Amino acid sequence: MLFSPMTLGELELPNRLVMAPLTRVRSGKEGVPGPLVVEHYRQRASLGLIVSEGTYPSRAGRGFPGQPGLVTEAQLEGWAKVTSAVHAEGGRIFAQVMHAGRVTHADTTGGHQVVAPSAIAIDGETRTYEGKQAFPVPHALTTDELPGIVQEFVTASRNAIGAGFDGVELHSANGYLLHEFLAPSANQRDDIYGGSPENRARFVIEVTRAVVDAIGADRVGIRISPEHNVQGALELDAADVRETYGILVDALAPLKLAYLSVLHKEPTSELVQDLRTRFGGTFLLNTGFGVITTREEATAIVADGHADAVVVGRPAIANPDLVRRWREGLPVNEPDQSTFYTEGAKGYTDYPAYQN
């Protein structure tokens, strides 16, 4: 089943292995994907679907040094070369649109104000162009400012389609801006976007609907990570989590999105499978944030009907030909974690394909 075709939106995928969005910071200070980025994605085109690393929709939304954007003409030209290379190899690729929210610093955004649902800083440090810095207290977005953030997602999504991407994945996971609205630890607003689960889900729903209206539902997926509890986005009340994400997915289901992608360590849990039932459409599952997803686990997830496809990260980093290796039971390369967030080809484009 893992290697059988499937439909996702209007795409036909040759297999059910999806490359996770993976921060690799190889796009320089200007956020422009260059030849090295082109080669990295081209090498992995045999995966059923590639989801790009998180791309920022505005300069204020940039989370990391070396992160690529979907803002400038140069960035879009760079991405057009990536998508052309992937398509030339027969692949399919979505852009992950990611606003970092408070998970950044003015030294990374180029002086642009760090924003979030509420003026609450993350306890910790972030990498910037000036070295490690404490996370700042963000500006709490006003109700009047929120339509502008929605428009940033819309414009970036249109830009992605213009650059040749087959669709976009809205990043509502892992503690970034959309997830910050969902998480009660990060969202302590007293307007219609805070407080109750319904209110905390409201902004994510509005963004998704706006992007669907702009580029079509078949080109839009969304990624969520309930109970992941990273980067200060804490969701510790199980009943609140079930209600919040139930409301969110119930609102998304009628849109007929290309897919819902869930990051959760327990694929068979009642929460995860309830969200799958509520969504009713193509369901992607990623269990490998804390531990590396194995071939056996990925095979079982699909074979046992827990998801339509499996999202994998580190195996795809280390094995450009992962589909072949897992299909044929071949040995795999081990990922070198020391190179995940460095520069250059080492640990990026130099992992070898299997040689007979």
mmCIF file of C-alpha atoms in Angstrom:
data_model
loop_
_atom_site.group_PDB
_atom_site.id
_atom_site.type_symbol
_atom_site.label_atom_id
_atom_site.label_comp_id
_atom_site.label_asym_id
_atom_site.label_seq_id
_atom_site.Cartn_x
_atom_site.Cartn_y
_atom_site.Cartn_z
ATOM 1 C CA MET A 1 0.000 0.000 0.000
ATOM 2 C CA LEU A 2 2.807 2.454 0.826
ATOM 3 C CA PHE A 3 3.999 2.309 -2.765
ATOM 4 C CA SER A 4 0.597 2.386 -4.454
ATOM 5 C CA PRO A 5 -0.734 5.475 -6.270
ATOM 6 C CA MET A 6 -3.189 7.892 -4.680
ATOM 7 C CA THR A 7 -5.071 11.073 -5.495
ATOM 8 C CA LEU A 8 -4.292 14.321 -3.677
ATOM 9 C CA GLY A 9 -6.316 17.304 -4.833
ATOM 10 C CA GLU A 10 -6.030 17.127 -8.593
ATOM 11 C CA LEU A 11 -2.651 15.407 -8.434
ATOM 12 C CA GLU A 12 -1.977 11.738 -8.931
ATOM 13 C CA LEU A 13 0.826 10.611 -6.633
ATOM 14 C CA PRO A 14 2.831 7.507 -7.620
ATOM 15 C CA ASN A 15 3.363 6.510 -3.984
ATOM 16 C CA ARG A 16 2.287 7.461 -0.461
ATOM 17 C CA LEU A 17 5.575 8.844 0.849
ATOM 18 C CA VAL A 18 5.556 12.596 1.400
ATOM 19 C CA MET A 19 8.674 14.627 2.103
ATOM 20 C CA ALA A 20 8.144 16.690 5.238
ATOM 21 C CA PRO A 21 8.790 20.429 5.277
ATOM 22 C CA LEU A 22 12.387 20.568 6.498
ATOM 23 C CA THR A 23 14.179 23.727 7.607
ATOM 24 C CA ARG A 24 17.602 23.643 5.908
ATOM 25 C CA VAL A 25 18.639 27.361 5.846
ATOM 26 C CA ARG A 26 20.536 27.228 2.548
ATOM 27 C CA SER A 27 18.992 30.324 0.901
ATOM 28 C CA GLY A 28 21.259 33.093 2.186
ATOM 29 C CA LYS A 29 20.467 36.443 3.735
ATOM 30 C CA GLU A 30 18.240 37.450 0.812
ATOM 31 C CA GLY A 31 16.130 34.302 1.100
ATOM 32 C CA VAL A 32 16.710 33.322 -2.539
ATOM 33 C CA PRO A 33 16.845 29.588 -3.386
ATOM 34 C CA GLY A 34 19.953 29.006 -5.482
ATOM 35 C CA PRO A 35 21.397 26.102 -7.528
ATOM 36 C CA LEU A 36 22.116 24.048 -4.402
ATOM 37 C CA VAL A 37 18.463 24.247 -3.335
ATOM 38 C CA VAL A 38 17.362 23.346 -6.861
ATOM 39 C CA GLU A 39 19.540 20.235 -6.773
ATOM 40 C CA HIS A 40 18.378 19.210 -3.287
ATOM 41 C CA TYR A 41 14.716 19.136 -4.285
ATOM 42 C CA ARG A 42 15.390 17.682 -7.745
ATOM 43 C CA GLN A 43 17.165 14.705 -6.179
ATOM 44 C CA ARG A 44 14.051 13.857 -4.135
ATOM 45 C CA ALA A 45 11.452 14.076 -6.906
ATOM 46 C CA SER A 46 10.605 10.354 -6.733
ATOM 47 C CA LEU A 47 8.764 10.896 -3.441
ATOM 48 C CA GLY A 48 5.009 10.987 -3.920
ATOM 49 C CA LEU A 49 4.894 14.643 -2.876
ATOM 50 C CA ILE A 50 7.520 17.118 -1.733
ATOM 51 C CA VAL A 51 6.497 19.803 0.752
ATOM 52 C CA SER A 52 9.062 22.586 0.746
ATOM 53 C CA GLU A 53 10.773 23.965 3.802
ATOM 54 C CA GLY A 54 8.823 26.721 5.533
ATOM 55 C CA THR A 55 8.776 29.841 3.352
ATOM 56 C CA TYR A 56 7.964 33.228 4.796
ATOM 57 C CA PRO A 57 5.055 35.292 3.420
ATOM 58 C CA SER A 58 6.434 38.618 4.674
ATOM 59 C CA ARG A 59 9.729 39.875 6.054
ATOM 60 C CA ALA A 60 8.188 40.096 9.526
ATOM 61 C CA GLY A 61 7.311 36.415 9.212
ATOM 62 C CA ARG A 62 10.888 35.241 8.651
ATOM 63 C CA GLY A 63 11.947 32.871 11.401
ATOM 64 C CA PHE A 64 15.533 31.842 10.620
ATOM 65 C CA PRO A 65 18.710 33.107 8.967
ATOM 66 C CA GLY A 66 18.992 31.466 5.557
ATOM 67 C CA GLN A 67 15.267 30.781 5.290
ATOM 68 C CA PRO A 68 13.730 31.306 1.818
ATOM 69 C CA GLY A 69 10.758 33.561 1.160
ATOM 70 C CA LEU A 70 7.864 33.990 -1.228
ATOM 71 C CA VAL A 71 8.090 37.773 -1.286
ATOM 72 C CA THR A 72 10.637 39.198 -3.743
ATOM 73 C CA GLU A 73 10.972 38.672 -7.481
ATOM 74 C CA ALA A 74 14.385 37.088 -6.957
ATOM 75 C CA GLN A 75 12.928 34.608 -4.488
ATOM 76 C CA LEU A 76 10.130 33.667 -6.869
ATOM 77 C CA GLU A 77 12.574 33.263 -9.742
ATOM 78 C CA GLY A 78 14.666 30.979 -7.544
ATOM 79 C CA TRP A 79 11.646 28.884 -6.635
ATOM 80 C CA ALA A 80 10.600 28.685 -10.296
ATOM 81 C CA LYS A 81 13.900 26.937 -11.013
ATOM 82 C CA VAL A 82 13.240 24.525 -8.141
ATOM 83 C CA THR A 83 9.739 23.626 -9.302
ATOM 84 C CA SER A 84 10.874 23.269 -12.920
ATOM 85 C CA ALA A 85 13.609 20.854 -11.870
ATOM 86 C CA VAL A 86 11.237 18.781 -9.739
ATOM 87 C CA HIS A 87 8.633 18.643 -12.510
ATOM 88 C CA ALA A 88 11.284 17.703 -15.086
ATOM 89 C CA GLU A 89 12.016 14.632 -12.936
ATOM 90 C CA GLY A 90 8.308 13.766 -12.781
ATOM 91 C CA GLY A 91 7.794 15.060 -9.250
ATOM 92 C CA ARG A 92 5.166 17.145 -7.462
ATOM 93 C CA ILE A 93 5.852 19.929 -4.955
ATOM 94 C CA PHE A 94 3.832 22.114 -2.564
ATOM 95 C CA ALA A 95 5.222 25.232 -0.870
ATOM 96 C CA GLN A 96 4.813 25.422 2.876
ATOM 97 C CA VAL A 97 3.724 28.971 3.742
ATOM 98 C CA MET A 98 5.008 29.714 7.249
ATOM 99 C CA HIS A 99 4.715 32.909 9.250
ATOM 100 C CA ALA A 100 7.050 32.548 12.242
ATOM 101 C CA GLY A 101 5.000 34.796 14.508
ATOM 102 C CA ARG A 102 6.890 35.283 17.768
ATOM 103 C CA VAL A 103 9.430 32.547 16.952
ATOM 104 C CA THR A 104 11.913 35.063 15.562
ATOM 105 C CA HIS A 105 13.807 38.271 16.337
ATOM 106 C CA ALA A 106 14.160 41.699 14.748
ATOM 107 C CA ASP A 107 17.781 40.807 13.879
ATOM 108 C CA THR A 108 16.370 38.023 11.674
ATOM 109 C CA THR A 109 13.440 39.940 10.178
ATOM 110 C CA GLY A 110 15.619 42.865 9.124
ATOM 111 C CA GLY A 111 14.210 45.144 11.774
ATOM 112 C CA HIS A 112 10.576 44.328 11.132
ATOM 113 C CA GLN A 113 8.403 44.123 14.212
ATOM 114 C CA VAL A 114 7.909 40.656 15.719
ATOM 115 C CA VAL A 115 4.189 39.916 15.971
ATOM 116 C CA ALA A 116 1.970 37.369 17.704
ATOM 117 C CA PRO A 117 -1.590 36.945 19.019
ATOM 118 C CA SER A 118 -0.522 38.235 22.446
ATOM 119 C CA ALA A 119 2.458 40.105 23.901
ATOM 120 C CA ILE A 120 4.000 36.991 25.458
ATOM 121 C CA ALA A 121 7.611 36.065 24.802
ATOM 122 C CA ILE A 122 8.905 32.516 24.425
ATOM 123 C CA ASP A 123 11.275 31.504 27.215
ATOM 124 C CA GLY A 124 14.469 30.789 25.335
ATOM 125 C CA GLU A 125 16.834 31.931 22.609
ATOM 126 C CA THR A 126 16.741 32.050 18.818
ATOM 127 C CA ARG A 127 19.494 32.114 16.201
ATOM 128 C CA THR A 128 19.816 35.460 14.412
ATOM 129 C CA TYR A 129 22.275 37.052 12.010
ATOM 130 C CA GLU A 130 23.885 38.628 15.091
ATOM 131 C CA GLY A 131 24.179 35.352 17.018
ATOM 132 C CA LYS A 132 21.850 33.845 19.602
ATOM 133 C CA GLN A 133 19.373 36.253 21.144
ATOM 134 C CA ALA A 134 16.584 35.956 23.689
ATOM 135 C CA PHE A 135 13.131 35.813 22.131
ATOM 136 C CA PRO A 136 11.596 39.301 22.330
ATOM 137 C CA VAL A 137 8.195 40.237 23.663
ATOM 138 C CA PRO A 138 6.144 40.391 20.437
ATOM 139 C CA HIS A 139 3.672 43.039 19.374
ATOM 140 C CA ALA A 140 0.138 41.789 19.991
ATOM 141 C CA LEU A 141 -1.657 42.068 16.674
ATOM 142 C CA THR A 142 -4.721 44.278 16.828
ATOM 143 C CA THR A 143 -8.006 43.168 15.345
ATOM 144 C CA ASP A 144 -7.546 45.783 12.608
ATOM 145 C CA GLU A 145 -4.125 44.356 11.717
ATOM 146 C CA LEU A 146 -5.298 40.780 11.214
ATOM 147 C CA PRO A 147 -6.738 41.253 7.686
ATOM 148 C CA GLY A 148 -3.268 42.363 6.602
ATOM 149 C CA ILE A 149 -1.766 39.113 7.897
ATOM 150 C CA VAL A 150 -4.457 37.145 6.053
ATOM 151 C CA GLN A 151 -3.488 39.024 2.876
ATOM 152 C CA GLU A 152 0.166 38.100 3.388
ATOM 153 C CA PHE A 153 -0.789 34.406 3.310
ATOM 154 C CA VAL A 154 -2.954 34.977 0.228
ATOM 155 C CA THR A 155 -0.266 36.883 -1.667
ATOM 156 C CA ALA A 156 2.431 34.346 -0.784
ATOM 157 C CA SER A 157 0.170 31.497 -1.901
ATOM 158 C CA ARG A 158 -0.533 33.202 -5.212
ATOM 159 C CA ASN A 159 3.187 33.820 -5.593
ATOM 160 C CA ALA A 160 3.866 30.133 -4.974
ATOM 161 C CA ILE A 161 1.466 29.072 -7.716
ATOM 162 C CA GLY A 162 3.028 31.667 -10.015
ATOM 163 C CA ALA A 163 6.450 30.146 -9.292
ATOM 164 C CA GLY A 164 5.213 26.736 -10.418
ATOM 165 C CA PHE A 165 4.318 25.034 -7.161
ATOM 166 C CA ASP A 166 1.474 22.526 -7.425
ATOM 167 C CA GLY A 167 -0.077 23.908 -4.245
ATOM 168 C CA VAL A 168 0.621 25.273 -0.773
ATOM 169 C CA GLU A 169 0.619 23.880 2.738
ATOM 170 C CA LEU A 170 -0.437 26.331 5.443
ATOM 171 C CA HIS A 171 1.824 25.881 8.474
ATOM 172 C CA SER A 172 -0.433 25.822 11.544
ATOM 173 C CA ALA A 173 1.900 23.677 13.641
ATOM 174 C CA ASN A 174 5.041 23.663 15.784
ATOM 175 C CA GLY A 175 4.475 26.960 17.556
ATOM 176 C CA TYR A 176 4.460 29.384 14.624
ATOM 177 C CA LEU A 177 1.911 32.154 14.078
ATOM 178 C CA LEU A 178 -1.182 30.154 13.116
ATOM 179 C CA HIS A 179 -0.500 27.634 15.859
ATOM 180 C CA GLU A 180 0.007 30.494 18.319
ATOM 181 C CA PHE A 181 -3.626 31.499 17.798
ATOM 182 C CA LEU A 182 -4.733 27.936 18.616
ATOM 183 C CA ALA A 183 -2.587 27.454 21.718
ATOM 184 C CA PRO A 184 -3.934 28.961 24.973
ATOM 185 C CA SER A 185 -0.410 29.563 26.301
ATOM 186 C CA ALA A 186 0.356 31.889 23.372
ATOM 187 C CA ASN A 187 -3.117 33.340 22.813
ATOM 188 C CA GLN A 188 -4.521 35.252 25.761
ATOM 189 C CA ARG A 189 -6.637 37.693 23.782
ATOM 190 C CA ASP A 190 -9.979 38.973 25.015
ATOM 191 C CA ASP A 191 -11.517 39.674 21.597
ATOM 192 C CA ILE A 192 -13.219 37.299 19.127
ATOM 193 C CA TYR A 193 -9.852 35.653 18.382
ATOM 194 C CA GLY A 194 -9.096 34.547 21.950
ATOM 195 C CA GLY A 195 -10.519 32.766 24.953
ATOM 196 C CA SER A 196 -12.812 29.950 23.849
ATOM 197 C CA PRO A 197 -11.703 27.128 21.556
ATOM 198 C CA GLU A 198 -14.037 28.511 18.882
ATOM 199 C CA ASN A 199 -12.406 31.939 19.074
ATOM 200 C CA ARG A 200 -8.858 30.571 19.073
ATOM 201 C CA ALA A 201 -9.589 28.552 15.926
ATOM 202 C CA ARG A 202 -11.155 31.530 14.149
ATOM 203 C CA PHE A 203 -8.027 33.090 12.628
ATOM 204 C CA VAL A 204 -6.702 29.814 11.198
ATOM 205 C CA ILE A 205 -10.089 29.211 9.584
ATOM 206 C CA GLU A 206 -10.159 32.718 8.117
ATOM 207 C CA VAL A 207 -6.668 32.360 6.647
ATOM 208 C CA THR A 208 -7.488 28.980 5.133
ATOM 209 C CA ARG A 209 -10.732 30.175 3.581
ATOM 210 C CA ALA A 210 -9.014 33.222 2.091
ATOM 211 C CA VAL A 211 -6.254 31.130 0.518
ATOM 212 C CA VAL A 212 -8.815 28.647 -0.828
ATOM 213 C CA ASP A 213 -10.740 31.528 -2.396
ATOM 214 C CA ALA A 214 -7.515 32.777 -3.989
ATOM 215 C CA ILE A 215 -6.019 29.600 -5.476
ATOM 216 C CA GLY A 216 -8.605 26.812 -5.144
ATOM 217 C CA ALA A 217 -9.149 24.174 -2.460
ATOM 218 C CA ASP A 218 -7.471 21.406 -4.469
ATOM 219 C CA ARG A 219 -4.200 23.360 -4.168
ATOM 220 C CA VAL A 220 -4.350 23.920 -0.406
ATOM 221 C CA GLY A 221 -3.278 21.636 2.430
ATOM 222 C CA ILE A 222 -2.803 22.441 6.096
ATOM 223 C CA ARG A 223 -0.451 21.080 8.752
ATOM 224 C CA ILE A 224 -1.322 20.888 12.453
ATOM 225 C CA SER A 225 0.455 19.461 15.500
ATOM 226 C CA PRO A 226 -1.974 19.110 18.422
ATOM 227 C CA GLU A 227 -0.333 18.425 21.792
ATOM 228 C CA HIS A 228 3.148 18.828 20.327
ATOM 229 C CA ASN A 229 4.090 21.429 22.953
ATOM 230 C CA VAL A 230 7.123 23.036 21.344
ATOM 231 C CA GLN A 231 8.354 26.639 21.139
ATOM 232 C CA GLY A 232 6.043 27.758 23.912
ATOM 233 C CA ALA A 233 2.818 26.672 22.187
ATOM 234 C CA LEU A 234 1.560 24.520 25.038
ATOM 235 C CA GLU A 235 -1.661 22.513 24.776
ATOM 236 C CA LEU A 236 -1.804 20.625 28.065
ATOM 237 C CA ASP A 237 -5.565 20.286 28.607
ATOM 238 C CA ALA A 238 -6.675 17.219 26.655
ATOM 239 C CA ALA A 239 -10.337 18.244 26.648
ATOM 240 C CA ASP A 240 -9.460 21.703 25.333
ATOM 241 C CA VAL A 241 -7.266 20.167 22.621
ATOM 242 C CA ARG A 242 -10.068 17.888 21.456
ATOM 243 C CA GLU A 243 -12.557 20.744 21.362
ATOM 244 C CA THR A 244 -10.233 23.270 19.691
ATOM 245 C CA TYR A 245 -9.022 20.957 16.949
ATOM 246 C CA GLY A 246 -12.458 19.426 16.498
ATOM 247 C CA ILE A 247 -13.882 22.895 15.835
ATOM 248 C CA LEU A 248 -11.006 23.691 13.483
ATOM 249 C CA VAL A 249 -11.277 20.505 11.439
ATOM 250 C CA ASP A 250 -15.090 20.657 11.340
ATOM 251 C CA ALA A 251 -14.767 24.118 9.756
ATOM 252 C CA LEU A 252 -12.093 22.970 7.287
ATOM 253 C CA ALA A 253 -13.848 19.788 6.144
ATOM 254 C CA PRO A 254 -16.472 21.495 3.951
ATOM 255 C CA LEU A 255 -13.733 23.361 2.073
ATOM 256 C CA LYS A 256 -12.551 20.077 0.497
ATOM 257 C CA LEU A 257 -8.856 20.855 0.926
ATOM 258 C CA ALA A 258 -6.199 18.810 -0.835
ATOM 259 C CA TYR A 259 -5.198 17.308 2.511
ATOM 260 C CA LEU A 260 -4.881 17.582 6.266
ATOM 261 C CA SER A 261 -1.402 16.772 7.593
ATOM 262 C CA VAL A 262 -1.107 15.904 11.276
ATOM 263 C CA LEU A 263 2.124 15.703 13.259
ATOM 264 C CA HIS A 264 1.530 13.511 16.316
ATOM 265 C CA LYS A 265 3.553 10.803 18.023
ATOM 266 C CA GLU A 266 0.558 8.484 18.445
ATOM 267 C CA PRO A 267 -1.001 7.746 15.028
ATOM 268 C CA THR A 268 -3.610 5.387 16.450
ATOM 269 C CA SER A 269 -4.738 7.703 19.259
ATOM 270 C CA GLU A 270 -8.392 8.597 19.609
ATOM 271 C CA LEU A 271 -7.573 12.276 18.994
ATOM 272 C CA VAL A 272 -5.757 11.686 15.719
ATOM 273 C CA GLN A 273 -8.234 9.218 14.305
ATOM 274 C CA ASP A 274 -11.183 11.394 15.344
ATOM 275 C CA LEU A 275 -9.647 14.285 13.415
ATOM 276 C CA ARG A 276 -9.244 12.022 10.408
ATOM 277 C CA THR A 277 -12.907 11.014 10.553
ATOM 278 C CA ARG A 278 -14.038 14.612 10.970
ATOM 279 C CA PHE A 279 -11.915 15.801 8.041
ATOM 280 C CA GLY A 280 -13.160 13.117 5.680
ATOM 281 C CA GLY A 281 -10.548 13.836 3.018
ATOM 282 C CA THR A 282 -6.945 12.941 2.240
ATOM 283 C CA PHE A 283 -5.131 12.508 5.553
ATOM 284 C CA LEU A 284 -1.339 12.651 5.953
ATOM 285 C CA LEU A 285 0.395 11.558 9.141
ATOM 286 C CA ASN A 286 3.848 12.433 10.474
ATOM 287 C CA THR A 287 5.036 10.654 13.623
ATOM 288 C CA GLY A 288 8.762 11.244 13.307
ATOM 289 C CA PHE A 289 9.544 14.516 15.072
ATOM 290 C CA GLY A 290 10.894 12.930 18.244
ATOM 291 C CA VAL A 291 12.071 9.667 16.681
ATOM 292 C CA ILE A 292 12.923 8.775 13.107
ATOM 293 C CA THR A 293 10.078 7.133 11.195
ATOM 294 C CA THR A 294 11.063 3.651 10.050
ATOM 295 C CA ARG A 295 10.057 1.787 6.916
ATOM 296 C CA GLU A 296 8.117 -0.686 9.041
ATOM 297 C CA GLU A 297 6.170 2.022 10.851
ATOM 298 C CA ALA A 298 5.362 3.887 7.638
ATOM 299 C CA THR A 299 4.186 0.687 5.984
ATOM 300 C CA ALA A 300 1.954 -0.193 8.937
ATOM 301 C CA ILE A 301 0.358 3.262 9.156
ATOM 302 C CA VAL A 302 -0.900 3.014 5.599
ATOM 303 C CA ALA A 303 -1.625 -0.724 5.580
ATOM 304 C CA ASP A 304 -3.655 -0.482 8.799
ATOM 305 C CA GLY A 305 -5.706 2.420 7.445
ATOM 306 C CA HIS A 306 -4.537 5.077 9.907
ATOM 307 C CA ALA A 307 -3.594 7.529 7.132
ATOM 308 C CA ASP A 308 -3.585 7.794 3.352
ATOM 309 C CA ALA A 309 0.110 8.722 3.244
ATOM 310 C CA VAL A 310 3.077 9.095 5.586
ATOM 311 C CA VAL A 311 5.149 12.244 5.939
ATOM 312 C CA VAL A 312 8.863 11.576 6.522
ATOM 313 C CA GLY A 313 11.690 13.962 7.349
ATOM 314 C CA ARG A 314 15.117 12.641 8.272
ATOM 315 C CA PRO A 315 14.894 9.533 6.050
ATOM 316 C CA ALA A 316 14.262 11.892 3.105
ATOM 317 C CA ILE A 317 17.159 14.126 4.122
ATOM 318 C CA ALA A 318 19.648 11.256 4.028
ATOM 319 C CA ASN A 319 18.192 9.248 1.126
ATOM 320 C CA PRO A 320 17.310 11.102 -2.070
ATOM 321 C CA ASP A 321 16.159 7.755 -3.446
ATOM 322 C CA LEU A 322 14.188 6.780 -0.334
ATOM 323 C CA VAL A 323 11.264 5.376 -2.320
ATOM 324 C CA ARG A 324 13.478 2.860 -4.083
ATOM 325 C CA ARG A 325 15.386 1.916 -0.935
ATOM 326 C CA TRP A 326 12.244 1.293 1.100
ATOM 327 C CA ARG A 327 10.400 -0.433 -1.729
ATOM 328 C CA GLU A 328 13.275 -2.856 -2.377
ATOM 329 C CA GLY A 329 14.360 -3.226 1.261
ATOM 330 C CA LEU A 330 17.798 -1.754 0.552
ATOM 331 C CA PRO A 331 20.184 -0.324 3.167
ATOM 332 C CA VAL A 332 19.686 3.366 3.963
ATOM 333 C CA ASN A 333 22.036 6.280 4.613
ATOM 334 C CA GLU A 334 21.962 7.666 8.143
ATOM 335 C CA PRO A 335 21.310 11.414 8.490
ATOM 336 C CA ASP A 336 24.118 13.628 9.791
ATOM 337 C CA GLN A 337 22.349 15.905 12.243
ATOM 338 C CA SER A 338 25.379 18.205 12.575
ATOM 339 C CA THR A 339 24.746 19.433 8.998
ATOM 340 C CA PHE A 340 20.993 20.058 9.235
ATOM 341 C CA TYR A 341 21.309 23.809 9.787
ATOM 342 C CA THR A 342 24.655 24.620 8.207
ATOM 343 C CA GLU A 343 25.605 25.996 4.797
ATOM 344 C CA GLY A 344 26.853 24.304 1.652
ATOM 345 C CA ALA A 345 26.433 20.921 0.007
ATOM 346 C CA LYS A 346 27.639 18.772 2.902
ATOM 347 C CA GLY A 347 24.682 16.945 4.390
ATOM 348 C CA TYR A 348 22.396 18.526 1.808
ATOM 349 C CA THR A 349 23.082 17.347 -1.745
ATOM 350 C CA ASP A 350 25.943 14.904 -1.146
ATOM 351 C CA TYR A 351 23.991 11.937 0.238
ATOM 352 C CA PRO A 352 24.510 9.204 -2.379
ATOM 353 C CA ALA A 353 21.818 7.264 -4.182
ATOM 354 C CA TYR A 354 22.049 3.495 -3.831
ATOM 355 C CA GLN A 355 24.587 1.895 -6.144
ATOM 356 C CA ASN A 356 23.946 -1.658 -7.368
#
